């Protein structure tokens, strides 16, 4: 037709294909970037205690509002002293976790005697996130790095823009709105993390997960727990299951059975 002839040139007689003059955005969209996360993980929570760090993250992968994948591990054990977990896009998380794992394996193979410390991993993630953000192609994640270094617990946060800091308790996602207050109360009651026991820290995190399960529709009652003691290797356990009581729903205005 006259319309199609205006978009394309015919192949030349020598057999070489003509240069396509297609200008439709549908078939020639140019270079694309991720505009939004697709399958996502919710909050990650972590707190220091008197002999290490504990971190928790649920195992749900949400496809929009659909609770589609219910056994997705989000806690990565990097080595004996370092663990990391991420919220946000699960594909980006799996990609970056693979890179970190490969780096850790390379160090073990070459026997340099150098392993990822939590501070070095946190610094590296900050550079990677900021680099991708600067190329307008971010990895759509927020990471929490936990571990021990020089006999002291470490907790670091880095988001998709490369914003990074260290704290005694951290949370991502809705956890930063609903749970940071609870974790800070636990720290204040103990006079800081040096007075916080492992049992109390674990109970505080479980209480936070329960609040998220009740209040955040992307949260789930199945979770992983990572414990990095100062004097022992890191351990990642789970899945664990929260005990919940939905009779609290009656306290919500306009709730009907």
XYZ file of N, CA and C in Angstrom:
771
model
N 0.835 -1.183 0.000
C 0.000 0.000 0.000
C 0.877 1.242 0.000
N 0.256 2.390 -0.285
C 1.015 3.635 -0.295
C 1.549 3.952 1.097
N 0.748 3.600 2.134
C 1.181 3.870 3.503
C 2.420 3.055 3.851
N 2.400 1.722 3.570
C 3.551 0.889 3.912
C 4.763 1.264 3.079
N 4.548 1.683 1.841
C 5.676 2.077 0.993
C 6.369 3.311 1.537
N 5.647 4.128 2.259
C 6.252 5.339 2.800
C 7.135 5.046 4.024
N 6.979 3.863 4.616
C 7.762 3.513 5.793
C 9.003 2.700 5.469
N 9.036 1.985 4.384
C 10.128 1.071 4.097
C 10.716 1.343 2.715
N 12.016 1.000 2.560
C 12.615 0.983 1.229
C 12.730 -0.462 0.777
N 12.597 -0.691 -0.517
C 12.688 -2.046 -1.041
C 14.136 -2.507 -1.061
N 14.389 -3.842 -0.927
C 15.761 -4.350 -1.022
C 16.389 -3.967 -2.353
N 17.680 -3.621 -2.302
C 18.384 -3.267 -3.541
C 18.561 -4.505 -4.413
N 18.840 -4.282 -5.744
C 18.991 -5.385 -6.696
C 20.173 -6.287 -6.372
N 21.179 -5.756 -5.637
C 22.357 -6.571 -5.334
C 22.119 -7.531 -4.163
N 20.887 -7.549 -3.670
C 20.566 -8.499 -2.617
C 20.715 -7.945 -1.214
N 21.336 -6.761 -1.074
C 21.464 -6.187 0.252
C 20.127 -5.617 0.703
N 19.819 -5.841 1.955
C 18.543 -5.342 2.470
C 18.565 -3.828 2.523
N 17.443 -3.228 2.187
C 17.335 -1.785 2.281
C 17.309 -1.335 3.742
N 17.484 -0.060 3.966
C 17.485 0.498 5.309
C 16.043 0.754 5.732
N 15.655 0.142 6.823
C 14.276 0.311 7.292
C 14.063 1.739 7.758
N 12.945 2.304 7.364
C 12.629 3.676 7.742
C 11.482 3.708 8.747
N 11.259 2.522 9.412
C 10.157 2.433 10.371
C 10.329 3.475 11.484
N 9.282 4.196 11.763
C 9.351 5.207 12.822
C 8.333 4.958 13.923
N 7.595 3.848 13.846
C 6.593 3.556 14.863
C 7.269 3.213 16.193
N 6.830 3.833 17.304
C 7.392 3.542 18.629
C 7.039 2.132 19.069
N 5.960 1.565 18.552
C 5.562 0.229 18.970
C 6.579 -0.821 18.548
N 7.098 -0.719 17.345
C 8.015 -1.734 16.842
C 9.474 -1.308 16.944
N 9.741 -0.033 17.223
C 11.118 0.437 17.358
C 11.199 1.380 18.565
N 11.122 0.800 19.773
C 10.984 1.647 20.957
C 12.276 2.292 21.420
N 13.417 1.915 20.832
C 14.677 2.441 21.339
C 15.099 1.723 22.595
N 16.065 2.275 23.303
C 16.598 1.626 24.496
C 15.655 1.834 25.676
N 15.320 0.742 26.344
C 14.363 0.803 27.440
C 15.047 0.618 28.786
N 14.459 1.200 29.835
C 14.906 1.031 31.213
C 13.766 0.446 32.029
N 14.117 -0.199 33.131
C 13.092 -0.684 34.042
C 12.397 0.514 34.684
N 11.103 0.617 34.474
C 10.350 1.756 34.974
C 9.685 1.467 36.313
N 9.543 0.185 36.645
C 8.971 -0.181 37.928
C 9.331 -1.625 38.232
N 9.420 -1.978 39.520
C 9.698 -3.378 39.863
C 8.491 -4.256 39.531
N 8.746 -5.518 39.243
C 7.669 -6.429 38.838
C 7.311 -7.385 39.980
N 8.190 -8.320 40.287
C 7.979 -9.218 41.422
C 8.835 -8.711 42.579
N 8.216 -8.433 43.710
C 8.908 -7.695 44.771
C 8.879 -8.426 46.104
N 9.882 -8.122 46.920
C 9.927 -8.559 48.302
C 9.671 -7.371 49.213
N 9.098 -7.645 50.385
C 8.725 -6.566 51.298
C 9.871 -6.242 52.255
N 9.535 -5.936 53.491
C 10.493 -5.350 54.436
C 11.608 -6.306 54.857
N 12.758 -5.716 55.169
C 13.862 -6.392 55.854
C 14.088 -5.629 57.157
N 14.300 -6.374 58.252
C 14.506 -5.777 59.570
C 15.785 -6.321 60.177
N 16.522 -5.479 60.904
C 17.761 -5.938 61.534
C 18.057 -5.098 62.762
N 18.726 -5.722 63.740
C 19.085 -5.022 64.969
C 20.365 -5.623 65.549
N 21.190 -4.759 66.117
C 22.377 -5.226 66.831
C 21.973 -5.689 68.240
N 22.713 -6.667 68.770
C 22.564 -7.026 70.183
C 23.954 -7.160 70.785
N 24.040 -7.556 72.042
C 25.310 -7.462 72.761
C 26.397 -8.398 72.249
N 26.032 -9.350 71.377
C 27.057 -10.274 70.881
C 26.949 -10.502 69.382
N 26.327 -9.554 68.651
C 26.223 -9.741 67.215
C 25.080 -8.960 66.589
N 24.543 -9.519 65.508
C 23.464 -8.884 64.754
C 22.446 -9.945 64.361
N 21.176 -9.581 64.379
C 20.107 -10.459 63.895
C 19.337 -9.724 62.805
N 18.997 -10.448 61.734
C 18.248 -9.859 60.619
C 17.147 -10.830 60.192
N 15.985 -10.307 59.821
C 14.868 -11.131 59.372
C 14.285 -10.557 58.080
N 13.739 -11.450 57.271
C 13.029 -11.048 56.048
C 12.057 -12.152 55.688
N 10.845 -11.783 55.293
C 9.885 -12.824 54.925
C 10.210 -13.402 53.548
N 9.484 -14.449 53.160
C 9.838 -15.222 51.956
C 8.843 -15.027 50.822
N 8.060 -13.951 50.862
C 7.029 -13.746 49.852
C 7.537 -12.934 48.677
N 7.226 -13.389 47.470
C 7.440 -12.601 46.269
C 6.095 -12.176 45.718
N 5.809 -10.881 45.753
C 4.499 -10.372 45.343
C 4.537 -9.911 43.893
N 3.596 -10.398 43.106
C 3.431 -9.963 41.721
C 2.330 -8.915 41.726
N 2.708 -7.653 41.911
C 1.712 -6.622 42.170
C 1.115 -6.869 43.534
N -0.211 -7.054 43.587
C -0.876 -7.360 44.854
C -1.108 -8.858 45.035
N -0.671 -9.664 44.062
C -0.847 -11.113 44.148
C 0.312 -11.741 44.920
N -0.002 -12.477 45.977
C 1.025 -13.204 46.742
C 1.393 -14.460 45.952
N 2.276 -14.291 44.971
C 2.488 -15.339 43.970
C 3.534 -16.369 44.397
N 4.711 -15.924 44.817
C 5.793 -16.840 45.169
C 6.003 -16.789 46.676
N 5.764 -17.903 47.369
C 5.712 -17.858 48.826
C 6.944 -18.446 49.499
N 7.913 -18.866 48.730
C 9.123 -19.457 49.330
C 10.377 -18.908 48.656
N 10.455 -17.592 48.538
C 11.612 -16.942 47.918
C 12.586 -16.511 49.012
N 13.790 -17.114 49.085
C 14.761 -16.673 50.093
C 15.352 -15.323 49.716
N 15.393 -14.418 50.692
C 15.957 -13.092 50.434
C 17.176 -12.795 51.296
N 17.533 -13.708 52.171
C 18.703 -13.524 53.032
C 19.872 -14.304 52.434
N 20.959 -13.599 52.152
C 22.141 -14.196 51.536
C 23.252 -14.296 52.574
N 23.741 -15.512 52.787
C 24.911 -15.695 53.646
C 26.153 -15.588 52.764
N 26.895 -14.504 52.919
C 28.063 -14.260 52.074
C 29.267 -15.058 52.569
N 29.522 -15.003 53.863
C 30.582 -15.787 54.486
C 30.306 -15.873 55.989
N 31.280 -16.327 56.756
C 31.073 -16.539 58.187
C 30.741 -15.265 58.941
N 31.136 -14.111 58.398
C 30.987 -12.855 59.135
C 30.003 -11.889 58.494
N 29.417 -12.247 57.352
C 28.635 -11.269 56.590
C 27.372 -11.901 56.011
N 26.247 -11.226 56.199
C 24.994 -11.590 55.539
C 24.380 -10.324 54.951
N 23.479 -10.515 53.989
C 22.801 -9.378 53.368
C 21.396 -9.792 52.971
N 20.494 -8.844 52.925
C 19.127 -9.103 52.475
C 18.599 -7.851 51.795
N 17.642 -8.047 50.879
C 17.145 -6.924 50.087
C 15.638 -6.962 49.968
N 15.038 -5.794 49.909
C 13.647 -5.652 49.506
C 13.633 -5.024 48.111
N 12.463 -5.014 47.492
C 12.367 -4.467 46.141
C 12.313 -5.567 45.092
N 12.773 -5.261 43.899
C 12.649 -6.174 42.762
C 13.468 -7.440 42.979
N 12.821 -8.597 42.889
C 13.506 -9.851 43.188
C 14.485 -10.259 42.090
N 14.193 -9.911 40.843
C 15.122 -10.231 39.759
C 16.432 -9.464 39.920
N 16.341 -8.180 40.250
C 17.545 -7.386 40.487
C 18.316 -7.926 41.687
N 17.590 -8.319 42.743
C 18.239 -8.884 43.925
C 18.988 -10.164 43.581
N 18.355 -11.054 42.811
C 19.002 -12.315 42.456
C 20.231 -12.078 41.581
N 20.154 -11.103 40.682
C 21.310 -10.763 39.862
C 22.478 -10.288 40.720
N 22.200 -9.345 41.620
C 23.271 -8.776 42.436
C 23.810 -9.796 43.436
N 22.928 -10.636 43.987
C 23.386 -11.691 44.885
C 24.327 -12.657 44.173
N 24.038 -12.959 42.906
C 24.915 -13.844 42.135
C 26.290 -13.231 41.950
N 26.340 -11.939 41.682
C 27.631 -11.247 41.543
C 28.416 -11.326 42.846
N 27.744 -11.063 43.963
C 28.411 -11.109 45.275
C 28.915 -12.515 45.570
N 28.093 -13.521 45.311
C 28.501 -14.904 45.558
C 29.715 -15.277 44.714
N 29.732 -14.855 43.458
C 30.865 -15.162 42.580
C 32.142 -14.495 43.083
N 32.042 -13.271 43.564
C 33.212 -12.597 44.129
C 33.729 -13.342 45.353
N 32.805 -13.788 46.210
C 33.200 -14.512 47.416
C 33.874 -15.836 47.057
N 33.356 -16.520 46.046
C 33.949 -17.787 45.602
C 35.337 -17.551 45.021
N 35.496 -16.487 44.235
C 36.811 -16.168 43.661
C 37.854 -15.955 44.754
N 37.477 -15.246 45.814
C 38.420 -15.001 46.900
C 38.819 -16.301 47.590
N 37.850 -17.213 47.743
C 38.165 -18.499 48.366
C 39.079 -19.338 47.471
N 38.833 -19.316 46.165
C 39.628 -20.115 45.230
C 41.065 -19.608 45.183
N 41.234 -18.292 45.112
C 42.577 -17.720 44.996
C 43.318 -17.671 46.327
N 42.599 -17.910 47.427
C 43.204 -17.973 48.761
C 44.036 -16.728 49.073
N 43.425 -15.586 48.814
C 44.105 -14.335 49.137
C 44.094 -14.060 50.635
N 43.278 -14.810 51.356
C 43.127 -14.532 52.770
C 42.244 -13.334 53.033
N 41.538 -12.883 51.999
C 40.665 -11.716 52.112
C 39.232 -12.164 51.842
N 38.348 -11.894 52.774
C 36.936 -12.210 52.598
C 36.141 -10.921 52.732
N 34.949 -10.911 52.138
C 34.078 -9.753 52.273
C 33.789 -9.509 53.749
N 34.205 -8.384 54.264
C 33.738 -7.954 55.573
C 32.418 -7.221 55.343
N 31.575 -7.107 56.369
C 30.314 -6.384 56.152
C 30.528 -4.937 55.723
N 31.580 -4.283 56.267
C 31.838 -2.890 55.889
C 32.265 -2.783 54.431
N 33.092 -3.725 53.965
C 33.542 -3.670 52.570
C 32.403 -3.990 51.608
N 31.547 -4.956 51.966
C 30.397 -5.271 51.115
C 29.438 -4.085 51.060
N 29.214 -3.455 52.185
C 28.339 -2.282 52.232
C 28.887 -1.167 51.346
N 30.188 -0.924 51.412
C 30.818 0.105 50.584
C 30.707 -0.245 49.102
N 30.963 -1.509 48.763
C 30.879 -1.943 47.364
C 29.457 -1.796 46.825
N 28.464 -2.212 47.614
C 27.073 -2.079 47.186
C 26.690 -0.616 46.970
N 27.205 0.257 47.821
C 26.937 1.687 47.660
C 27.444 2.191 46.317
N 28.670 1.774 45.938
C 29.236 2.199 44.649
C 28.431 1.624 43.486
N 28.037 0.347 43.589
C 27.275 -0.292 42.508
C 25.926 0.394 42.339
N 25.219 0.626 43.435
C 23.901 1.255 43.363
C 23.992 2.669 42.794
N 24.971 3.425 43.253
C 25.102 4.802 42.763
C 25.506 4.817 41.292
N 26.366 3.878 40.887
C 26.774 3.793 39.484
C 25.590 3.494 38.582
N 24.759 2.520 38.976
C 23.592 2.184 38.158
C 22.575 3.329 38.153
N 22.419 3.989 39.273
C 21.511 5.134 39.333
C 21.985 6.243 38.412
N 23.313 6.452 38.352
C 23.864 7.526 37.529
C 23.717 7.230 36.045
N 23.600 5.959 35.692
C 23.352 5.568 34.297
C 21.859 5.508 33.987
N 21.044 5.979 34.895
C 19.572 5.983 34.771
C 19.065 4.569 34.519
N 19.688 3.603 35.148
C 19.287 2.199 35.012
C 19.480 1.508 36.362
N 18.715 1.924 37.381
C 19.009 1.468 38.743
C 18.637 0.011 38.986
N 19.330 -0.583 39.945
C 18.900 -1.859 40.513
C 17.868 -1.514 41.583
N 16.645 -2.005 41.403
C 15.508 -1.519 42.182
C 15.429 -2.235 43.534
N 16.421 -1.985 44.374
C 16.498 -2.671 45.664
C 16.942 -1.740 46.778
N 16.607 -2.128 47.989
C 17.211 -1.561 49.195
C 17.845 -2.714 49.956
N 19.134 -2.585 50.239
C 19.895 -3.658 50.904
C 20.196 -3.294 52.350
N 20.175 -4.310 53.193
C 20.737 -4.218 54.536
C 21.864 -5.240 54.631
N 23.038 -4.768 55.028
C 24.207 -5.628 55.214
C 24.467 -5.742 56.707
N 24.600 -6.971 57.201
C 24.821 -7.203 58.622
C 26.003 -8.129 58.813
N 26.664 -7.985 59.945
C 27.789 -8.872 60.226
C 28.598 -8.401 61.405
N 29.779 -8.964 61.534
C 30.688 -8.576 62.603
C 32.065 -8.292 62.017
N 32.741 -7.319 62.590
C 34.062 -6.923 62.113
C 34.870 -6.389 63.288
N 36.071 -6.917 63.450
C 36.955 -6.515 64.556
C 36.268 -6.669 65.903
N 35.474 -7.747 66.033
C 34.815 -8.014 67.308
C 33.609 -7.151 67.600
N 33.125 -6.376 66.592
C 31.990 -5.484 66.780
C 30.905 -5.778 65.750
N 29.628 -5.648 66.142
C 28.543 -5.834 65.171
C 28.489 -4.673 64.183
N 28.029 -4.967 62.981
C 27.931 -3.954 61.916
C 26.563 -4.050 61.272
N 25.948 -2.905 61.008
C 24.690 -2.834 60.268
C 24.748 -1.664 59.298
N 24.541 -1.926 58.015
C 24.571 -0.878 57.019
C 23.381 -0.944 56.079
N 22.963 0.220 55.590
C 21.795 0.362 54.715
C 22.253 1.006 53.422
N 21.744 0.547 52.281
C 21.985 1.240 51.010
C 20.764 1.053 50.120
N 20.292 2.141 49.496
C 19.110 2.027 48.651
C 19.470 2.152 47.176
N 18.463 2.177 46.320
C 18.672 2.141 44.873
C 19.338 3.409 44.340
N 19.362 4.473 45.120
C 20.020 5.711 44.697
C 21.467 5.787 45.172
N 21.876 4.823 45.988
C 23.217 4.870 46.555
C 23.275 5.590 47.887
N 22.108 5.970 48.433
C 22.076 6.571 49.769
C 22.435 5.494 50.785
N 23.428 5.753 51.629
C 23.921 4.716 52.535
C 24.246 5.300 53.902
N 24.004 4.494 54.941
C 24.366 4.886 56.297
C 24.425 3.642 57.176
N 24.933 3.816 58.397
C 25.030 2.724 59.369
C 24.209 3.097 60.598
N 23.623 2.078 61.237
C 22.776 2.325 62.414
C 22.777 1.092 63.309
N 22.175 1.240 64.502
C 22.055 0.119 65.439
C 20.829 -0.735 65.155
N 19.830 -0.168 64.477
C 18.677 -0.943 64.002
C 18.244 -0.354 62.667
N 17.811 -1.217 61.764
C 17.464 -0.784 60.413
C 16.216 -1.507 59.930
N 15.509 -0.874 59.003
C 14.352 -1.485 58.372
C 14.187 -0.903 56.977
N 13.620 -1.694 56.074
C 13.314 -1.219 54.728
C 11.810 -1.332 54.500
N 11.344 -0.738 53.408
C 9.934 -0.845 53.050
C 9.013 -0.263 54.106
N 7.831 -0.899 54.273
C 6.892 -0.430 55.289
C 7.464 -0.609 56.692
N 8.466 -1.477 56.840
C 9.102 -1.642 58.139
C 9.709 -0.359 58.653
N 10.171 0.507 57.754
C 10.765 1.775 58.187
C 9.707 2.703 58.770
N 8.429 2.492 58.409
C 7.345 3.314 58.955
C 6.715 2.678 60.189
N 6.562 1.346 60.171
C 5.799 0.682 61.217
C 6.661 0.068 62.318
N 7.927 -0.170 62.052
C 8.718 -0.990 62.974
C 9.943 -0.320 63.582
N 10.468 0.706 62.958
C 11.671 1.324 63.510
C 11.435 1.837 64.936
N 10.245 2.349 65.201
C 9.943 2.817 66.548
C 10.010 1.693 67.567
N 9.496 0.514 67.205
C 9.524 -0.640 68.105
C 10.954 -1.097 68.369
N 11.778 -1.115 67.318
C 13.168 -1.538 67.484
C 13.947 -0.530 68.323
N 13.692 0.756 68.107
C 14.380 1.784 68.895
C 13.948 1.742 70.356
N 12.685 1.418 70.611
C 12.217 1.263 71.987
C 12.961 0.127 72.684
N 13.159 -0.981 71.956
C 13.886 -2.114 72.536
C 15.323 -1.730 72.867
N 15.956 -0.966 71.981
C 17.323 -0.513 72.236
C 17.373 0.457 73.415
N 16.428 1.375 73.469
C 16.405 2.358 74.554
C 16.173 1.678 75.899
N 15.269 0.676 75.922
C 14.966 -0.022 77.173
C 16.182 -0.776 77.697
N 17.057 -1.205 76.779
C 18.253 -1.957 77.174
C 19.460 -1.054 77.369
N 19.280 0.246 77.152
C 20.407 1.165 77.281
C 21.391 1.067 76.144
N 20.903 0.719 74.943
C 21.769 0.540 73.779
C 21.965 -0.935 73.458
N 22.546 -1.205 72.308
C 22.659 -2.604 71.884
C 23.581 -3.426 72.787
N 24.489 -2.767 73.498
C 25.393 -3.490 74.394
C 24.639 -4.147 75.541
N 23.429 -3.667 75.842
C 22.632 -4.266 76.903
C 21.505 -5.139 76.391
N 21.425 -5.312 75.084
C 20.325 -6.074 74.481
C 20.738 -7.525 74.282
N 19.973 -8.453 74.827
C 20.299 -9.872 74.685
C 19.779 -10.413 73.354
N 20.307 -11.555 72.968
C 19.870 -12.199 71.725
C 18.386 -12.534 71.766
N 17.901 -13.020 72.923
C 16.498 -13.402 73.052
C 15.574 -12.191 72.924
N 15.951 -11.085 73.564
C 15.130 -9.876 73.494
C 15.129 -9.292 72.087
N 16.289 -9.321 71.425
C 16.375 -8.811 70.055
C 15.507 -9.639 69.120
N 15.556 -10.965 69.283
C 14.744 -11.853 68.443
C 13.265 -11.613 68.671
N 12.868 -11.451 69.933
C 11.458 -11.189 70.251
C 10.990 -9.876 69.646
N 11.847 -8.859 69.686
C 11.482 -7.558 69.106
C 11.272 -7.667 67.604
N 12.138 -8.407 66.932
C 11.998 -8.583 65.482
C 10.745 -9.379 65.143
N 10.446 -10.402 65.924
C 9.234 -11.181 65.676
C 7.982 -10.332 65.889
N 8.014 -9.462 66.899
C 6.885 -8.556 67.123
C 6.703 -7.627 65.927
N 7.805 -7.162 65.364
C 7.744 -6.297 64.183
C 7.176 -7.045 62.977
N 7.622 -8.274 62.781
C 7.096 -9.072 61.673
C 5.596 -9.299 61.821
N 5.153 -9.480 63.055
C 3.724 -9.682 63.285
C 2.939 -8.416 62.960
N 3.450 -7.261 63.345
C 2.797 -5.989 62.999
C 2.714 -5.838 61.481
N 3.801 -6.174 60.787
C 3.797 -6.070 59.326
C 2.804 -7.039 58.704
N 2.716 -8.245 59.244
C 1.774 -9.229 58.710
C 0.334 -8.736 58.860
N 0.045 -8.054 59.971
C -1.295 -7.517 60.184
C -1.563 -6.277 59.328
N -0.547 -5.450 59.114
C -0.783 -4.115 58.574
C -0.302 -3.893 57.139
N 0.663 -4.692 56.680
C 1.211 -4.522 55.326
C 0.729 -5.682 54.468
N -0.068 -5.374 53.446
C -0.657 -6.455 52.653
C 0.353 -7.142 51.736
N 1.604 -6.675 51.710
C 2.654 -7.368 50.940
C 3.535 -8.225 51.848
N 3.258 -8.232 53.151
C 4.055 -9.017 54.093
C 3.470 -10.423 54.218
N 4.249 -11.317 54.840
C 3.871 -12.725 54.922
C 4.299 -13.259 56.277
N 3.686 -14.375 56.710
C 3.981 -14.907 58.041
C 5.058 -15.995 58.025
N 5.719 -16.175 56.903
C 6.841 -17.117 56.806
C 8.108 -16.305 56.572
N 9.172 -16.578 57.340
C 10.344 -15.714 57.264
C 11.636 -16.486 57.515
N 12.745 -15.865 57.103
C 14.094 -16.347 57.405
C 14.718 -15.472 58.480
N 15.609 -16.073 59.258
C 16.319 -15.337 60.296
C 17.811 -15.576 60.165
N 18.583 -14.510 60.134
C 20.045 -14.599 60.087
C 20.615 -14.075 61.391
N 21.503 -14.862 61.987
C 22.162 -14.462 63.221
C 23.670 -14.494 62.980
N 24.337 -13.371 63.240
C 25.788 -13.288 63.058
C 26.415 -12.947 64.408
N 26.781 -13.961 65.202
C 27.434 -13.681 66.485
C 28.876 -13.229 66.268
N 29.416 -12.501 67.236
C 30.788 -12.009 67.131
C 31.794 -13.146 67.107
N 31.563 -14.185 67.908
C 32.572 -15.235 68.075
C 32.256 -16.518 67.315
N 31.148 -16.539 66.556
C 30.747 -17.763 65.850
C 30.384 -17.429 64.407
N 30.360 -18.449 63.528
C 29.980 -18.201 62.133
C 28.512 -17.787 61.998
N 28.240 -17.056 60.928
C 26.869 -16.634 60.648
C 25.983 -17.832 60.354
N 24.741 -17.743 60.797
C 23.765 -18.802 60.553
C 22.493 -18.196 59.980
N 21.972 -18.830 58.928
C 20.686 -18.430 58.361
C 19.735 -19.598 58.551
N 18.646 -19.367 59.253
C 17.692 -20.431 59.547
C 16.323 -20.087 58.991
N 15.513 -21.118 58.851
C 14.155 -20.927 58.367
C 13.821 -21.886 57.243
N 12.576 -21.849 56.783
C 11.581 -20.839 57.149
C 10.967 -21.055 58.533
N 10.749 -19.941 59.236
C 10.013 -19.929 60.493
C 8.605 -19.395 60.201
N 7.683 -19.704 61.111
C 6.297 -19.276 60.909
C 5.816 -18.467 62.103
N 5.175 -17.342 61.824
C 4.622 -16.494 62.870
C 3.288 -17.044 63.361
N 3.078 -16.967 64.674
C 1.771 -17.246 65.229
C 0.967 -15.946 65.193
N -0.194 -15.985 64.575
C -0.984 -14.761 64.431
C -2.375 -14.956 65.016
N -2.985 -13.864 65.396
C -4.318 -13.880 65.983
C -5.153 -12.803 65.296
N -6.027 -13.231 64.392
C -6.767 -12.259 63.598
C -8.006 -11.718 64.301
N -8.169 -12.063 65.596
C -9.248 -11.434 66.348
C -9.002 -9.933 66.500
N -7.735 -9.503 66.287
C -7.441 -8.063 66.344
C -8.159 -7.315 65.231
N -8.617 -8.018 64.202
C -9.312 -7.342 63.103
C -10.580 -6.650 63.586
N -11.155 -7.138 64.686
C -12.383 -6.528 65.221
C -12.129 -5.122 65.760
N -10.874 -4.815 66.003
C -10.526 -3.484 66.501
C -10.459 -2.456 65.372
N -10.500 -2.924 64.126
C -10.395 -2.035 62.981
C -11.783 -1.473 62.652
N -11.853 -0.176 62.477
C -13.122 0.473 62.178
C -13.709 -0.063 60.885
N -15.013 -0.301 60.872
C -15.789 -0.786 59.714
C -15.561 -2.263 59.436
N -14.806 -2.964 60.320
C -14.632 -4.417 60.104
C -15.947 -5.144 60.372
N -16.293 -6.087 59.503
C -17.488 -6.922 59.709
C -17.108 -8.370 59.465
N -17.649 -9.272 60.265
C -17.334 -10.691 60.127
C -18.133 -11.301 58.985
